[in-house]
C-alpha positions as a Markdown table, in Angstrom:
| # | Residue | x | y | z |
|---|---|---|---|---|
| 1 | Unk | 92.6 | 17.3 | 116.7 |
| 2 | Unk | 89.9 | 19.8 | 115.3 |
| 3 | Unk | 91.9 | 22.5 | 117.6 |
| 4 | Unk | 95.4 | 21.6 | 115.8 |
| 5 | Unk | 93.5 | 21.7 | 112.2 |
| 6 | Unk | 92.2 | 25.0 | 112.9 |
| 7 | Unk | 95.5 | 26.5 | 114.4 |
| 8 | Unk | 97.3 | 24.5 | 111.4 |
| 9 | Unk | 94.8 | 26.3 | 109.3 |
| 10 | Unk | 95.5 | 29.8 | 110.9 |
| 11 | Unk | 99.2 | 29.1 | 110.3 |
| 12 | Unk | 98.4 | 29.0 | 106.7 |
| 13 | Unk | 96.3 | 31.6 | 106.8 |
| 14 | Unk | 98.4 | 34.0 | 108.4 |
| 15 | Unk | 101.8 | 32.4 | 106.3 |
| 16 | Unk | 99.4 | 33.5 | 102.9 |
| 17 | Unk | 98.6 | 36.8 | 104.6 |
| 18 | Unk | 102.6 | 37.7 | 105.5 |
| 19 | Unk | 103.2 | 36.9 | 101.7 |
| 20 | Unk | 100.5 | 39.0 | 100.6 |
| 21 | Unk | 101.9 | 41.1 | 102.7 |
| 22 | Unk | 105.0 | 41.6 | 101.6 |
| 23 | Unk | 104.0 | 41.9 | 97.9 |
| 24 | Unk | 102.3 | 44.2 | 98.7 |
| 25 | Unk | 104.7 | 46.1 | 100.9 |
| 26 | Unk | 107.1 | 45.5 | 98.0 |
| 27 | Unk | 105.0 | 47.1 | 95.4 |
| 28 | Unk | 104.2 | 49.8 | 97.7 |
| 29 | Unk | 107.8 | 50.6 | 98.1 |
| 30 | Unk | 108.3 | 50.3 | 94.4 |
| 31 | Unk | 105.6 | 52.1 | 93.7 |
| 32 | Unk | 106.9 | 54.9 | 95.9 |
| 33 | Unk | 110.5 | 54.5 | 94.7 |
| 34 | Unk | 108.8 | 55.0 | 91.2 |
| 35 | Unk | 107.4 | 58.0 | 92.2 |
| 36 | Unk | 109.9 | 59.3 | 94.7 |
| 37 | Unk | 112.3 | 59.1 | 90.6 |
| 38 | Unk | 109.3 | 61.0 | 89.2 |
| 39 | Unk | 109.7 | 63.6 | 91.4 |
| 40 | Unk | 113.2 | 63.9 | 92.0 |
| 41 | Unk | 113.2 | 63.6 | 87.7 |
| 42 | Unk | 110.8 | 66.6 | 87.8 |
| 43 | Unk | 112.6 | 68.8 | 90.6 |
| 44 | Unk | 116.1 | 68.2 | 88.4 |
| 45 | Unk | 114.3 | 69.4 | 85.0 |
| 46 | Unk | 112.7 | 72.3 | 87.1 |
| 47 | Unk | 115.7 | 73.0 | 88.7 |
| 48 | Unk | 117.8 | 73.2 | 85.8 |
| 49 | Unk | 114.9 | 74.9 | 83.3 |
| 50 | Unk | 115.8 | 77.5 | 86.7 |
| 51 | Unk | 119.2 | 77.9 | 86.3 |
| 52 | Unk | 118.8 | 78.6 | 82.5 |
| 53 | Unk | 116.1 | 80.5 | 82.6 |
| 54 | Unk | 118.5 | 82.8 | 85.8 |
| 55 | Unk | 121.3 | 82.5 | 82.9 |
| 56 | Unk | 119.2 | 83.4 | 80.2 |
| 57 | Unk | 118.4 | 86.8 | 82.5 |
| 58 | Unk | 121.9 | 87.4 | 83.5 |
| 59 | Unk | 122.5 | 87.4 | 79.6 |
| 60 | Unk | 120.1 | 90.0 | 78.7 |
| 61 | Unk | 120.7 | 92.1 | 81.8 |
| 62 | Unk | 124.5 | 92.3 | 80.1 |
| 63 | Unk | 123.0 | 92.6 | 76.6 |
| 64 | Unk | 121.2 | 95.7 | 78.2 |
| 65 | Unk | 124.0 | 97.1 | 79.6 |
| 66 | Unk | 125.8 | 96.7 | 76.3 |
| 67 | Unk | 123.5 | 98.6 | 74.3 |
| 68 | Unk | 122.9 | 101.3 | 76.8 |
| 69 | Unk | 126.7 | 102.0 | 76.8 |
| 70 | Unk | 126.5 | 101.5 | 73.1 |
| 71 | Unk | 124.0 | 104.2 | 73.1 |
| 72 | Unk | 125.7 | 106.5 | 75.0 |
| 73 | Unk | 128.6 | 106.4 | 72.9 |
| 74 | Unk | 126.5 | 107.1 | 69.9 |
| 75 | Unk | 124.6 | 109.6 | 71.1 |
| 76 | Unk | 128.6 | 111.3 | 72.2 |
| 77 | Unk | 129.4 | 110.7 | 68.5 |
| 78 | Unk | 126.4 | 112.6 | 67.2 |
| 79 | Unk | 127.1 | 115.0 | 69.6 |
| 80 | Unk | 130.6 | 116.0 | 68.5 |
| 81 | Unk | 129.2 | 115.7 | 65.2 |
| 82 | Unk | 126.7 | 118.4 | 65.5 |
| 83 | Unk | 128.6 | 120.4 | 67.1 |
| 84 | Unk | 131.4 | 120.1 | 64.0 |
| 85 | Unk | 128.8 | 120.8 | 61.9 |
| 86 | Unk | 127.4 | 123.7 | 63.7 |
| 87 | Unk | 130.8 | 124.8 | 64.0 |
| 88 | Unk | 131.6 | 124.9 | 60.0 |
| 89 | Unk | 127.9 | 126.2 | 59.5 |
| 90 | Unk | 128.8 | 128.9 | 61.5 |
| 91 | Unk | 132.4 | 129.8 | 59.5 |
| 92 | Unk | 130.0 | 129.7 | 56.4 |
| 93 | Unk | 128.2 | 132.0 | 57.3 |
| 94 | Unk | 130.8 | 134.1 | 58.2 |
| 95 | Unk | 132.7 | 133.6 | 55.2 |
| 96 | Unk | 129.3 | 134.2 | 53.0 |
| 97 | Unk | 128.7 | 137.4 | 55.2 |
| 98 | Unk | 132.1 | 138.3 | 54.4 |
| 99 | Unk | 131.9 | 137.9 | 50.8 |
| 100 | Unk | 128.6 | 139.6 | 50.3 |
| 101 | Unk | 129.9 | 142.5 | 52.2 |
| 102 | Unk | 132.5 | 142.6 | 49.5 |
| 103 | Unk | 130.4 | 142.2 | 46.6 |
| 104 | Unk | 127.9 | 144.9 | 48.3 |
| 105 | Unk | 131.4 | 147.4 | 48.5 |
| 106 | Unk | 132.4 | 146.8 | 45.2 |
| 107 | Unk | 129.0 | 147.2 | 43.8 |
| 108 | Unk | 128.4 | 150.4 | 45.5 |
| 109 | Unk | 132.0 | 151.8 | 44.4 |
| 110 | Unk | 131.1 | 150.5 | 40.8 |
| 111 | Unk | 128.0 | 152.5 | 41.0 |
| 112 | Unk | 129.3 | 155.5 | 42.4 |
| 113 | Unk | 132.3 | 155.5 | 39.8 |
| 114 | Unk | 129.6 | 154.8 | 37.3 |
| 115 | Unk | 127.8 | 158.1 | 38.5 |
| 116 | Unk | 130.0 | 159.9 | 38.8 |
| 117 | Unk | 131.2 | 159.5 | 35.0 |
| 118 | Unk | 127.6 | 160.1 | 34.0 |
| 119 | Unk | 127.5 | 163.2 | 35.9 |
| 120 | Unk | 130.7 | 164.4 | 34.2 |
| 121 | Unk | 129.2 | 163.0 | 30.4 |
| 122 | Unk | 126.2 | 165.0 | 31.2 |
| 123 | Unk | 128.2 | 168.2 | 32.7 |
| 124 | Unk | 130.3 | 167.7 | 29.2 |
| 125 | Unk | 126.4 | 167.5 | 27.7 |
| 126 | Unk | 125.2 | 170.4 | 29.6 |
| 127 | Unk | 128.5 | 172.6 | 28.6 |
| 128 | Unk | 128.3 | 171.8 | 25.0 |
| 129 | Unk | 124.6 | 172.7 | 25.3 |
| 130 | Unk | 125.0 | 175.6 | 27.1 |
| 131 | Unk | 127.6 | 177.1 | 24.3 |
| 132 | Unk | 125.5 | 175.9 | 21.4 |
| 133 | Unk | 123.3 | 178.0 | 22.7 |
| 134 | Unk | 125.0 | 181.1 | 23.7 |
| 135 | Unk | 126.7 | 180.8 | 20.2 |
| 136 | Unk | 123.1 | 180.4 | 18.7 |
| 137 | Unk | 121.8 | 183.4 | 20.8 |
| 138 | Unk | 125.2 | 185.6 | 18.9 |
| 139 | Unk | 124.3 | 183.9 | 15.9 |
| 140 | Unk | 121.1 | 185.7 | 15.8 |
């Protein structure tokens, strides 16, 4: 009798333990089914915070490329435009050159006609003079 109390006993026992047993294998799994969601949450946000941070790149590797064209079609522009400019600067110049020249002719013709007239007023001088003073040197 004290051998079917102690095996009815163990039968408890051991019917407790298999329940304990299996809440606890259930909370296990939970618990790993909880954190298995953790994880997988955490791979997905990391995976995605990837993809835009691999967009965000491929956007500013194009925004790059945009202003380095950008650049080079200014830098074109500015080229043409000096290149106009030293163009007309050049014409200027010439045209300046030119017109000095001109000015410097007509000047030096002026001057030269203007010499030679006073040469002629002071030959007329130097005749008058001259017969003043022959007529003076008759005179006395």
């Amino acid at each position: 009798v004290e051998k079917d109390g102690l095996l009815e006993r163990a039968r408890e026992e051991h019917a407790t333990l298999a329940v304990q047993l299996r809440a606890e294998s259930t909370m296990l799994r939970d618990h790993l089914e909880d954190q298995e969601s953790i994880i997988s949450t955490h791979a997905l946000r990391s995976e995605a915070a990837a993809v835009r941070a691999e967009a965000e790149v491929s956007h500013l590797q194009q925004e790059v490329k945009r202003l380095q064209r950008a650049a080079a079609e200014e830098r074109q522009r500015l080229a043409g435009t000096i290149s106009g400019l030293e163009a007309e600067l050049k014409e200027d110049k010439e045209i300046h050159a030119r017109d000095l020249q001109e000015t410097v002719s007509e000047e030096v013709t002026r001057l030269q006609r203007d010499g030679i007239e006073e040469q002629q007023r002071l030959a007329g001088t130097i005749s008058s003079l001259e017969a003043e003073l022959k007529q003076d040197k008759e005179t006395y």
